[in-house]
PDB file of C-alpha atoms in Angstrom:
ATOM      1  CA  MET A1443       0.000   0.000   0.000  1.00 67.00           C
ATOM      2  CA  THR A1444       1.190   3.492  -0.825  1.00 80.00           C
ATOM      3  CA  GLU A1445       1.109   6.044   1.991  1.00 86.00           C
ATOM      4  CA  ILE A1446      -0.906   9.209   1.332  1.00 91.00           C
ATOM      5  CA  ASN A1447      -0.650  12.469   3.245  1.00 96.00           C
ATOM      6  CA  MET A1448      -4.086  14.001   2.698  1.00 97.00           C
ATOM      7  CA  ILE A1449      -7.600  13.395   1.437  1.00 97.00           C
ATOM      8  CA  LYS A1450      -9.843  16.173   0.209  1.00 98.00           C
ATOM      9  CA  VAL A1451     -13.524  16.076   1.163  1.00 98.00           C
ATOM     10  CA  ALA A1452     -16.363  18.023  -0.455  1.00 98.00           C
ATOM     11  CA  ILE A1453     -19.372  18.659   1.804  1.00 98.00           C
ATOM     12  CA  LEU A1454     -22.515  19.270  -0.227  1.00 98.00           C
ATOM     13  CA  ASP A1455     -24.960  21.307   1.870  1.00 98.00           C
ATOM     14  CA  LEU A1456     -28.617  20.718   0.926  1.00 98.00           C
ATOM     15  CA  ASN A1457     -30.098  22.736   3.796  1.00 97.00           C
ATOM     16  CA  ASN A1458     -31.083  25.668   1.557  1.00 97.00           C
ATOM     17  CA  GLY A1459     -29.904  28.227   4.093  1.00 96.00           C
ATOM     18  CA  VAL A1460     -31.985  26.773   6.944  1.00 94.00           C
ATOM     19  CA  GLU A1461     -30.228  26.569  10.321  1.00 87.00           C
ATOM     20  CA  ASN A1462     -29.213  22.981  11.013  1.00 90.00           C
ATOM     21  CA  GLN A1463     -26.914  20.762  13.052  1.00 93.00           C
ATOM     22  CA  GLY A1464     -25.897  18.368  10.289  1.00 95.00           C
ATOM     23  CA  ILE A1465     -23.129  20.435   8.702  1.00 97.00           C
ATOM     24  CA  ARG A1466     -21.621  21.220  12.113  1.00 95.00           C
ATOM     25  CA  CYS A1467     -21.637  17.517  12.950  1.00 97.00           C
ATOM     26  CA  ILE A1468     -20.032  16.503   9.643  1.00 98.00           C
ATOM     27  CA  LYS A1469     -17.284  19.101  10.053  1.00 98.00           C
ATOM     28  CA  GLY A1470     -16.705  17.932  13.632  1.00 97.00           C
ATOM     29  CA  ILE A1471     -16.288  14.299  12.569  1.00 98.00           C
ATOM     30  CA  LEU A1472     -13.837  15.286   9.821  1.00 98.00           C
ATOM     31  CA  ASP A1473     -11.833  17.477  12.213  1.00 98.00           C
ATOM     32  CA  ASN A1474     -11.696  14.728  14.837  1.00 98.00           C
ATOM     33  CA  PHE A1475     -10.755  12.074  12.275  1.00 98.00           C
ATOM     34  CA  SER A1476      -7.919  14.068  10.695  1.00 98.00           C
ATOM     35  CA  ARG A1477      -4.456  12.602  11.512  1.00 97.00           C
ATOM     36  CA  LYS A1478      -6.074   9.707  13.423  1.00 97.00           C
ATOM     37  CA  TYR A1479      -5.829   7.082  10.643  1.00 97.00           C
ATOM     38  CA  HIS A1480      -2.450   6.479   8.992  1.00 95.00           C
ATOM     39  CA  ASP A1481      -1.737  10.123   9.934  1.00 96.00           C
ATOM     40  CA  VAL A1482      -3.788  11.242   6.911  1.00 97.00           C
ATOM     41  CA  LEU A1483      -4.790  14.900   7.002  1.00 98.00           C
ATOM     42  CA  VAL A1484      -8.430  15.613   6.124  1.00 98.00           C
ATOM     43  CA  GLU A1485      -9.196  18.892   4.379  1.00 98.00           C
ATOM     44  CA  TYR A1486     -12.698  19.890   3.307  1.00 98.00           C
ATOM     45  CA  ASP A1487     -14.645  22.515   1.397  1.00 98.00           C
ATOM     46  CA  LEU A1488     -18.342  23.363   1.651  1.00 98.00           C
ATOM     47  CA  PHE A1489     -20.706  23.701  -1.317  1.00 98.00           C
ATOM     48  CA  ASP A1490     -24.132  25.281  -0.860  1.00 98.00           C
ATOM     49  CA  VAL A1491     -26.107  23.334  -3.452  1.00 98.00           C
ATOM     50  CA  ARG A1492     -29.677  24.568  -3.146  1.00 98.00           C
ATOM     51  CA  GLN A1493     -29.136  28.185  -2.106  1.00 97.00           C
ATOM     52  CA  PHE A1494     -26.195  29.145  -4.341  1.00 98.00           C
ATOM     53  CA  GLU A1495     -26.168  26.336  -6.947  1.00 98.00           C
ATOM     54  CA  GLN A1496     -22.696  25.203  -5.955  1.00 98.00           C
ATOM     55  CA  VAL A1497     -21.436  21.703  -6.778  1.00 98.00           C
ATOM     56  CA  PRO A1498     -17.884  20.345  -6.563  1.00 98.00           C
ATOM     57  CA  GLY A1499     -15.766  19.033  -9.401  1.00 98.00           C
ATOM     58  CA  LEU A1500     -13.899  15.742  -9.521  1.00 98.00           C
ATOM     59  CA  GLU A1501     -10.819  16.970  -7.682  1.00 97.00           C
ATOM     60  CA  TYR A1502     -12.028  15.593  -4.321  1.00 98.00           C
ATOM     61  CA  ASP A1503     -11.458  12.113  -2.914  1.00 98.00           C
ATOM     62  CA  VAL A1504     -14.607  11.958  -0.761  1.00 98.00           C
ATOM     63  CA  TYR A1505     -18.040  13.576  -1.044  1.00 99.00           C
ATOM     64  CA  ILE A1506     -20.549  13.847   1.811  1.00 99.00           C
ATOM     65  CA  SER A1507     -23.969  15.180   0.820  1.00 98.00           C
ATOM     66  CA  SER A1508     -26.161  16.355   3.685  1.00 98.00           C
ATOM     67  CA  GLY A1509     -29.759  16.140   4.733  1.00 97.00           C
ATOM     68  CA  GLY A1510     -32.043  19.093   4.324  1.00 97.00           C
ATOM     69  CA  PRO A1511     -35.557  20.392   4.837  1.00 95.00           C
ATOM     70  CA  GLY A1512     -38.557  20.058   2.581  1.00 95.00           C
ATOM     71  CA  SER A1513     -39.516  17.646  -0.144  1.00 97.00           C
ATOM     72  CA  PRO A1514     -36.963  15.745  -2.263  1.00 98.00           C
ATOM     73  CA  PHE A1515     -39.089  16.943  -5.199  1.00 98.00           C
ATOM     74  CA  ASP A1516     -38.748  20.663  -4.345  1.00 97.00           C
ATOM     75  CA  GLY A1517     -35.970  21.065  -6.899  1.00 97.00           C
ATOM     76  CA  VAL A1518     -37.763  19.564  -9.900  1.00 97.00           C
ATOM     77  CA  GLY A1519     -37.075  21.825 -12.868  1.00 96.00           C
ATOM     78  CA  SER A1520     -34.575  23.966 -10.967  1.00 98.00           C
ATOM     79  CA  ASN A1521     -31.006  24.650 -12.024  1.00 98.00           C
ATOM     80  CA  TRP A1522     -29.582  23.428  -8.722  1.00 98.00           C
ATOM     81  CA  GLU A1523     -31.205  20.016  -9.125  1.00 98.00           C
ATOM     82  CA  LYS A1524     -29.902  19.779 -12.697  1.00 98.00           C
ATOM     83  CA  LEU A1525     -26.381  20.568 -11.481  1.00 98.00           C
ATOM     84  CA  TYR A1526     -26.708  18.152  -8.557  1.00 98.00           C
ATOM     85  CA  PHE A1527     -27.830  15.239 -10.733  1.00 98.00           C
ATOM     86  CA  GLU A1528     -25.076  16.047 -13.247  1.00 98.00           C
ATOM     87  CA  TRP A1529     -22.588  15.866 -10.375  1.00 98.00           C
ATOM     88  CA  MET A1530     -23.933  12.396  -9.487  1.00 98.00           C
ATOM     89  CA  ASP A1531     -23.593  11.290 -13.108  1.00 98.00           C
ATOM     90  CA  HIS A1532     -20.024  12.588 -13.326  1.00 98.00           C
ATOM     91  CA  ILE A1533     -19.058  10.668 -10.182  1.00 98.00           C
ATOM     92  CA  TRP A1534     -20.703   7.508 -11.489  1.00 98.00           C
ATOM     93  CA  ALA A1535     -19.035   7.797 -14.896  1.00 98.00           C
ATOM     94  CA  HIS A1536     -15.643   8.498 -13.347  1.00 98.00           C
ATOM     95  CA  ASN A1537     -15.839   5.434 -11.104  1.00 97.00           C
ATOM     96  CA  GLN A1538     -16.572   3.099 -14.018  1.00 96.00           C
ATOM     97  CA  THR A1539     -13.152   3.485 -15.642  1.00 95.00           C
ATOM     98  CA  ASN A1540     -10.931   5.836 -13.621  1.00 94.00           C
ATOM     99  CA  TYR A1541      -8.732   5.671 -10.528  1.00 92.00           C
ATOM    100  CA  PRO A1542      -8.637   6.557  -7.772  1.00 93.00           C
ATOM    101  CA  LYS A1543     -12.350   5.968  -7.225  1.00 96.00           C
ATOM    102  CA  LYS A1544     -14.462   8.705  -5.650  1.00 98.00           C
ATOM    103  CA  TYR A1545     -16.259   7.838  -2.392  1.00 98.00           C
ATOM    104  CA  VAL A1546     -19.728   9.286  -1.768  1.00 98.00           C
ATOM    105  CA  LEU A1547     -22.020   9.301   1.277  1.00 98.00           C
ATOM    106  CA  MET A1548     -25.588  10.558   0.791  1.00 98.00           C
ATOM    107  CA  ILE A1549     -27.549  11.447   3.950  1.00 98.00           C
ATOM    108  CA  CYS A1550     -31.355  11.693   4.382  1.00 98.00           C
ATOM    109  CA  HIS A1551     -32.549  14.291   1.834  1.00 98.00           C
ATOM    110  CA  SER A1552     -29.574  13.451  -0.393  1.00 98.00           C
ATOM    111  CA  PHE A1553     -30.357   9.743  -0.018  1.00 98.00           C
ATOM    112  CA  GLN A1554     -33.899  10.352  -1.235  1.00 98.00           C
ATOM    113  CA  MET A1555     -32.573  12.395  -4.171  1.00 98.00           C
ATOM    114  CA  MET A1556     -30.158   9.584  -5.019  1.00 98.00           C
ATOM    115  CA  CYS A1557     -32.960   7.011  -5.019  1.00 98.00           C
ATOM    116  CA  ARG A1558     -35.008   9.267  -7.284  1.00 98.00           C
ATOM    117  CA  HIS A1559     -32.151   9.844  -9.699  1.00 98.00           C
ATOM    118  CA  PHE A1560     -31.147   6.199 -10.052  1.00 97.00           C
ATOM    119  CA  ASP A1561     -34.832   5.098  -9.922  1.00 98.00           C
ATOM    120  CA  LEU A1562     -34.143   2.596  -7.144  1.00 97.00           C
ATOM    121  CA  ALA A1563     -37.446   2.895  -5.231  1.00 97.00           C
ATOM    122  CA  GLU A1564     -40.500   5.039  -4.670  1.00 97.00           C
ATOM    123  CA  VAL A1565     -39.915   8.220  -2.654  1.00 98.00           C
ATOM    124  CA  VAL A1566     -43.161   9.165  -0.909  1.00 97.00           C
ATOM    125  CA  LYS A1567     -44.453  11.419   1.862  1.00 96.00           C
ATOM    126  CA  ARG A1568     -44.995   9.798   5.247  1.00 94.00           C
ATOM    127  CA  LYS A1569     -48.405   9.891   6.909  1.00 90.00           C
ATOM    128  CA  SER A1570     -46.685  11.630   9.828  1.00 89.00           C
ATOM    129  CA  ASP A1571     -43.084  12.722  10.114  1.00 90.00           C
ATOM    130  CA  SER A1572     -40.584  10.680  12.082  1.00 91.00           C
ATOM    131  CA  PHE A1573     -38.634  12.267  14.935  1.00 94.00           C
ATOM    132  CA  GLY A1574     -36.308  10.553  17.354  1.00 95.00           C
ATOM    133  CA  ILE A1575     -33.540   8.023  17.838  1.00 97.00           C
ATOM    134  CA  MET A1576     -34.867   4.834  16.293  1.00 96.00           C
ATOM    135  CA  PRO A1577     -33.731   1.231  15.868  1.00 96.00           C
ATOM    136  CA  VAL A1578     -32.421   0.399  12.397  1.00 97.00           C
ATOM    137  CA  HIS A1579     -32.341  -3.242  11.279  1.00 96.00           C
ATOM    138  CA  LEU A1580     -29.664  -4.672   9.007  1.00 96.00           C
ATOM    139  CA  THR A1581     -30.412  -6.874   6.030  1.00 94.00           C
ATOM    140  CA  GLN A1582     -28.289  -9.924   5.275  1.00 95.00           C
ATOM    141  CA  LYS A1583     -26.056  -7.826   3.020  1.00 96.00           C
ATOM    142  CA  GLY A1584     -25.927  -5.084   5.620  1.00 97.00           C
ATOM    143  CA  ARG A1585     -24.566  -7.533   8.198  1.00 96.00           C
ATOM    144  CA  LEU A1586     -21.702  -8.297   5.818  1.00 97.00           C
ATOM    145  CA  ASP A1587     -20.944  -4.653   5.013  1.00 97.00           C
ATOM    146  CA  SER A1588     -17.889  -3.283   6.812  1.00 95.00           C
ATOM    147  CA  LEU A1589     -19.622   0.060   7.468  1.00 97.00           C
ATOM    148  CA  PHE A1590     -21.792  -1.723  10.033  1.00 97.00           C
ATOM    149  CA  SER A1591     -19.196  -4.115  11.459  1.00 96.00           C
ATOM    150  CA  SER A1592     -18.846  -2.102  14.679  1.00 96.00           C
ATOM    151  CA  LEU A1593     -22.595  -1.695  15.191  1.00 98.00           C
ATOM    152  CA  SER A1594     -25.180  -4.012  16.710  1.00 97.00           C
ATOM    153  CA  ASP A1595     -28.213  -5.338  14.875  1.00 96.00           C
ATOM    154  CA  PRO A1596     -30.375  -3.448  15.328  1.00 96.00           C
ATOM    155  CA  PHE A1597     -28.383  -0.275  15.932  1.00 97.00           C
ATOM    156  CA  TYR A1598     -29.800   3.186  16.633  1.00 97.00           C
ATOM    157  CA  GLY A1599     -29.860   6.177  14.325  1.00 97.00           C
ATOM    158  CA  ALA A1600     -31.168   9.739  14.458  1.00 97.00           C
ATOM    159  CA  ASP A1601     -34.265   9.676  12.274  1.00 96.00           C
ATOM    160  CA  PHE A1602     -36.023  12.834  11.068  1.00 94.00           C
ATOM    161  CA  ARG A1603     -38.251  12.087   8.068  1.00 93.00           C
ATOM    162  CA  GLU A1604     -41.184  13.708   6.353  1.00 95.00           C
ATOM    163  CA  TRP A1605     -40.493  11.573   3.271  1.00 97.00           C
ATOM    164  CA  GLN A1606     -39.312   7.990   2.898  1.00 96.00           C
ATOM    165  CA  VAL A1607     -37.978   5.422   0.448  1.00 97.00           C
ATOM    166  CA  LEU A1608     -40.394   2.526  -0.153  1.00 96.00           C
ATOM    167  CA  GLN A1609     -41.082  -0.259  -2.666  1.00 94.00           C
ATOM    168  CA  PRO A1610     -37.549  -0.974  -3.892  1.00 95.00           C
ATOM    169  CA  LYS A1611     -37.382  -1.535  -7.651  1.00 96.00           C
ATOM    170  CA  THR A1612     -35.639  -4.898  -7.674  1.00 95.00           C
ATOM    171  CA  THR A1613     -34.874  -4.943 -11.390  1.00 97.00           C
ATOM    172  CA  ASN A1614     -33.205  -1.522 -11.314  1.00 97.00           C
ATOM    173  CA  ILE A1615     -31.310  -2.315  -8.120  1.00 97.00           C
ATOM    174  CA  LYS A1616     -29.975  -5.549  -9.591  1.00 96.00           C
ATOM    175  CA  ALA A1617     -29.032  -3.906 -12.897  1.00 96.00           C
ATOM    176  CA  LEU A1618     -27.055  -1.223 -11.079  1.00 95.00           C
ATOM    177  CA  GLY A1619     -25.371  -3.714  -8.742  1.00 96.00           C
ATOM    178  CA  ALA A1620     -26.890  -1.973  -5.737  1.00 97.00           C
ATOM    179  CA  SER A1621     -28.021  -3.574  -2.477  1.00 97.00           C
ATOM    180  CA  ILE A1622     -30.279  -2.670   0.439  1.00 96.00           C
ATOM    181  CA  LEU A1623     -28.316  -2.628   3.689  1.00 97.00           C
ATOM    182  CA  ALA A1624     -30.850  -1.599   6.341  1.00 97.00           C
ATOM    183  CA  ILE A1625     -34.579  -1.130   6.899  1.00 96.00           C
ATOM    184  CA  GLU A1626     -36.692   0.492   9.598  1.00 94.00           C
ATOM    185  CA  LYS A1627     -38.134  -1.261  12.630  1.00 79.00           C
ATOM    186  CA  ASP A1628     -40.775  -3.889  11.986  1.00 68.00           C
ATOM    187  CA  ARG A1629     -44.091  -2.919  13.561  1.00 63.00           C
ATOM    188  CA  PRO A1630     -46.495  -5.865  13.124  1.00 55.00           C
ATOM    189  CA  HIS A1631     -49.414  -3.856  14.527  1.00 58.00           C
ATOM    190  CA  VAL A1632     -49.004  -1.171  11.827  1.00 57.00           C
ATOM    191  CA  PRO A1633     -50.046  -2.268   8.313  1.00 51.00           C
ATOM    192  CA  LEU A1634     -47.337  -0.244   6.545  1.00 61.00           C
ATOM    193  CA  GLU A1635     -44.324  -1.329   4.522  1.00 83.00           C
ATOM    194  CA  ARG A1636     -40.938  -0.840   6.153  1.00 90.00           C
ATOM    195  CA  ALA A1637     -38.829   1.942   4.669  1.00 95.00           C
ATOM    196  CA  VAL A1638     -35.319   1.515   3.304  1.00 97.00           C
ATOM    197  CA  MET A1639     -32.804   3.061   5.734  1.00 98.00           C
ATOM    198  CA  ALA A1640     -29.500   2.396   3.947  1.00 98.00           C
ATOM    199  CA  LEU A1641     -28.599   1.412   0.421  1.00 98.00           C
ATOM    200  CA  ARG A1642     -25.269   0.787  -1.280  1.00 98.00           C
ATOM    201  CA  VAL A1643     -25.193   1.780  -4.940  1.00 97.00           C
ATOM    202  CA  SER A1644     -21.626   0.588  -5.512  1.00 98.00           C
ATOM    203  CA  ASP A1645     -18.466  -0.206  -3.572  1.00 97.00           C
ATOM    204  CA  GLU A1646     -17.842   3.537  -3.339  1.00 98.00           C
ATOM    205  CA  ILE A1647     -21.329   5.092  -3.118  1.00 98.00           C
ATOM    206  CA  VAL A1648     -23.679   4.574  -0.179  1.00 98.00           C
ATOM    207  CA  GLY A1649     -26.726   6.388   1.171  1.00 98.00           C
ATOM    208  CA  THR A1650     -28.495   6.454   4.532  1.00 98.00           C
ATOM    209  CA  GLN A1651     -31.946   7.664   5.528  1.00 98.00           C
ATOM    210  CA  PHE A1652     -30.794   8.032   9.145  1.00 98.00           C
ATOM    211  CA  HIS A1653     -28.245  10.666  10.182  1.00 97.00           C
ATOM    212  CA  PRO A1654     -24.894   8.970  10.932  1.00 98.00           C
ATOM    213  CA  GLU A1655     -23.337  12.371  11.648  1.00 98.00           C
ATOM    214  CA  ALA A1656     -25.647  13.105  14.599  1.00 97.00           C
ATOM    215  CA  ASP A1657     -23.523  14.153  17.586  1.00 96.00           C
ATOM    216  CA  PRO A1658     -25.322  13.290  20.867  1.00 95.00           C
ATOM    217  CA  GLU A1659     -23.670  16.001  22.975  1.00 93.00           C
ATOM    218  CA  GLY A1660     -24.111  18.793  20.446  1.00 91.00           C
ATOM    219  CA  MET A1661     -27.666  17.757  19.641  1.00 91.00           C
ATOM    220  CA  LEU A1662     -28.557  17.617  23.337  1.00 93.00           C
ATOM    221  CA  TYR A1663     -27.434  21.227  23.723  1.00 89.00           C
ATOM    222  CA  HIS A1664     -29.250  22.291  20.538  1.00 88.00           C
ATOM    223  CA  PHE A1665     -32.587  20.589  21.265  1.00 90.00           C
ATOM    224  CA  SER A1666     -32.619  21.768  24.889  1.00 88.00           C
ATOM    225  CA  LYS A1667     -33.122  25.377  23.780  1.00 88.00           C
ATOM    226  CA  ASP A1668     -36.479  26.616  25.070  1.00 89.00           C
ATOM    227  CA  GLN A1669     -37.947  27.767  21.761  1.00 88.00           C
ATOM    228  CA  LEU A1670     -36.991  24.586  19.905  1.00 87.00           C
ATOM    229  CA  ARG A1671     -38.129  22.343  22.756  1.00 90.00           C
ATOM    230  CA  GLU A1672     -41.549  23.991  22.820  1.00 92.00           C
ATOM    231  CA  LYS A1673     -41.889  23.691  19.034  1.00 90.00           C
ATOM    232  CA  ILE A1674     -41.081  19.957  19.081  1.00 91.00           C
ATOM    233  CA  GLN A1675     -43.326  19.255  22.069  1.00 94.00           C
ATOM    234  CA  GLU A1676     -46.199  20.976  20.309  1.00 93.00           C
ATOM    235  CA  ARG A1677     -45.675  18.896  17.171  1.00 91.00           C
ATOM    236  CA  HIS A1678     -44.699  15.501  18.605  1.00 93.00           C
ATOM    237  CA  GLY A1679     -45.806  15.610  22.233  1.00 94.00           C
ATOM    238  CA  SER A1680     -43.884  15.815  25.501  1.00 94.00           C
ATOM    239  CA  ASP A1681     -43.425  12.051  25.833  1.00 94.00           C
ATOM    240  CA  LYS A1682     -41.745  11.794  22.434  1.00 93.00           C
ATOM    241  CA  PHE A1683     -39.495  14.731  23.180  1.00 95.00           C
ATOM    242  CA  ASP A1684     -38.538  13.375  26.606  1.00 95.00           C
ATOM    243  CA  GLN A1685     -37.668   9.973  25.103  1.00 96.00           C
ATOM    244  CA  PHE A1686     -35.503  11.713  22.496  1.00 96.00           C
ATOM    245  CA  ILE A1687     -33.598  13.668  25.149  1.00 95.00           C
ATOM    246  CA  GLU A1688     -33.078  10.592  27.327  1.00 97.00           C
ATOM    247  CA  ARG A1689     -31.690   8.649  24.385  1.00 97.00           C
ATOM    248  CA  LEU A1690     -29.320  11.502  23.561  1.00 96.00           C
ATOM    249  CA  LYS A1691     -28.011  11.284  27.132  1.00 96.00           C
ATOM    250  CA  ASP A1692     -27.688   7.486  27.109  1.00 97.00           C
ATOM    251  CA  PRO A1693     -24.422   6.314  25.435  1.00 96.00           C
ATOM    252  CA  ASN A1694     -26.039   2.973  24.585  1.00 96.00           C
ATOM    253  CA  TYR A1695     -28.122   4.566  21.848  1.00 97.00           C
ATOM    254  CA  LEU A1696     -26.532   6.998  19.406  1.00 97.00           C
ATOM    255  CA  MET A1697     -22.867   7.102  20.401  1.00 97.00           C
ATOM    256  CA  ALA A1698     -21.775   3.933  18.574  1.00 97.00           C
ATOM    257  CA  THR A1699     -23.292   5.139  15.297  1.00 98.00           C
ATOM    258  CA  TYR A1700     -21.691   8.571  15.658  1.00 98.00           C
ATOM    259  CA  GLN A1701     -18.271   7.178  16.541  1.00 97.00           C
ATOM    260  CA  ASN A1702     -18.130   4.423  13.942  1.00 98.00           C
ATOM    261  CA  PHE A1703     -20.171   4.896  10.771  1.00 98.00           C
ATOM    262  CA  ILE A1704     -18.613   7.913   9.038  1.00 98.00           C
ATOM    263  CA  PRO A1705     -15.098   7.101  10.352  1.00 98.00           C
ATOM    264  CA  SER A1706     -15.484   3.610   8.833  1.00 98.00           C
ATOM    265  CA  PHE A1707     -16.566   5.201   5.547  1.00 98.00           C
ATOM    266  CA  LEU A1708     -13.494   7.466   5.595  1.00 98.00           C
ATOM    267  CA  LYS A1709     -11.212   4.523   6.370  1.00 97.00           C
ATOM    268  CA  GLN A1710     -12.625   2.663   3.365  1.00 96.00           C
ATOM    269  CA  ALA A1711     -11.867   5.642   1.147  1.00 97.00           C
ATOM    270  CA  ILE A1712      -8.316   6.004   2.480  1.00 97.00           C
ATOM    271  CA  ASP A1713      -7.563   2.265   2.211  1.00 95.00           C
ATOM    272  CA  SER A1714      -8.892   2.230  -1.356  1.00 94.00           C
ATOM    273  CA  ARG A1715      -6.822   5.278  -2.295  1.00 92.00           C
ATOM    274  CA  MET A1716      -3.667   3.696  -0.848  1.00 91.00           C
ATOM    275  CA  LEU A1717      -4.235   0.486  -2.800  1.00 88.00           C
ATOM    276  CA  GLN A1718      -5.062   2.295  -6.038  1.00 80.00           C
ATOM    277  CA  ASP A1719      -2.021   4.560  -5.755  1.00 75.00           C
ATOM    278  CA  ALA A1720       0.312   1.589  -5.174  1.00 64.00           C
TER     279      ALA A1720
END
């Protein structure tokens, strides 16, 4: 394996200017990871996709595309969506024949956009939005995927959804070489199909409906603010909010996902780059 000194990461911000915790969490993970694995320095740049129509080129090693508010169909016909889907196509085309491969993680809103673009499943509005730290169940292929090797089955993920990915299109998934890695909790008393929570498009490209970047300590501080607490209690009820806060405090819930998932993804990218540069 060839040693490398640095990887460059592009963060694609899909929050459309709305205040959020996701970008802070992603930056924090990258800062904490830098110099911790083979002494590789991590440098990153931020691209505001929806607000300023910014997308990165192919000069980056790793791409992390964030969650965001609103519908995954809000951008239909817009220039930013055109540019975003072109970026996906450029990454896909590059990875078919070129080295080093580009690694991509799509989170929540980005995951739904990815499923739309590659026509992997139906993306539909939920009857009621999801809010909390929820169990996520691995599929057989998910149990064999190294991104989940340090997590239990089920593991817990921060889950904030107004939309969801349902009814996987098996023919399209098979043709692309994709695989479903995780699904939501089975609720036998609720006659609804379980949503897809993680999907691997290729060895280098993976998407998650849950938020692997969610930082328990930072989120606890953020969601304890009076105005935000009152807004969530009004929408989801006090019991739901209290459960959420207790799970943020309990290291047995979210901490393993936060500490392991994105770092494992970055390690995969670094290991691949070292092998391809050899």
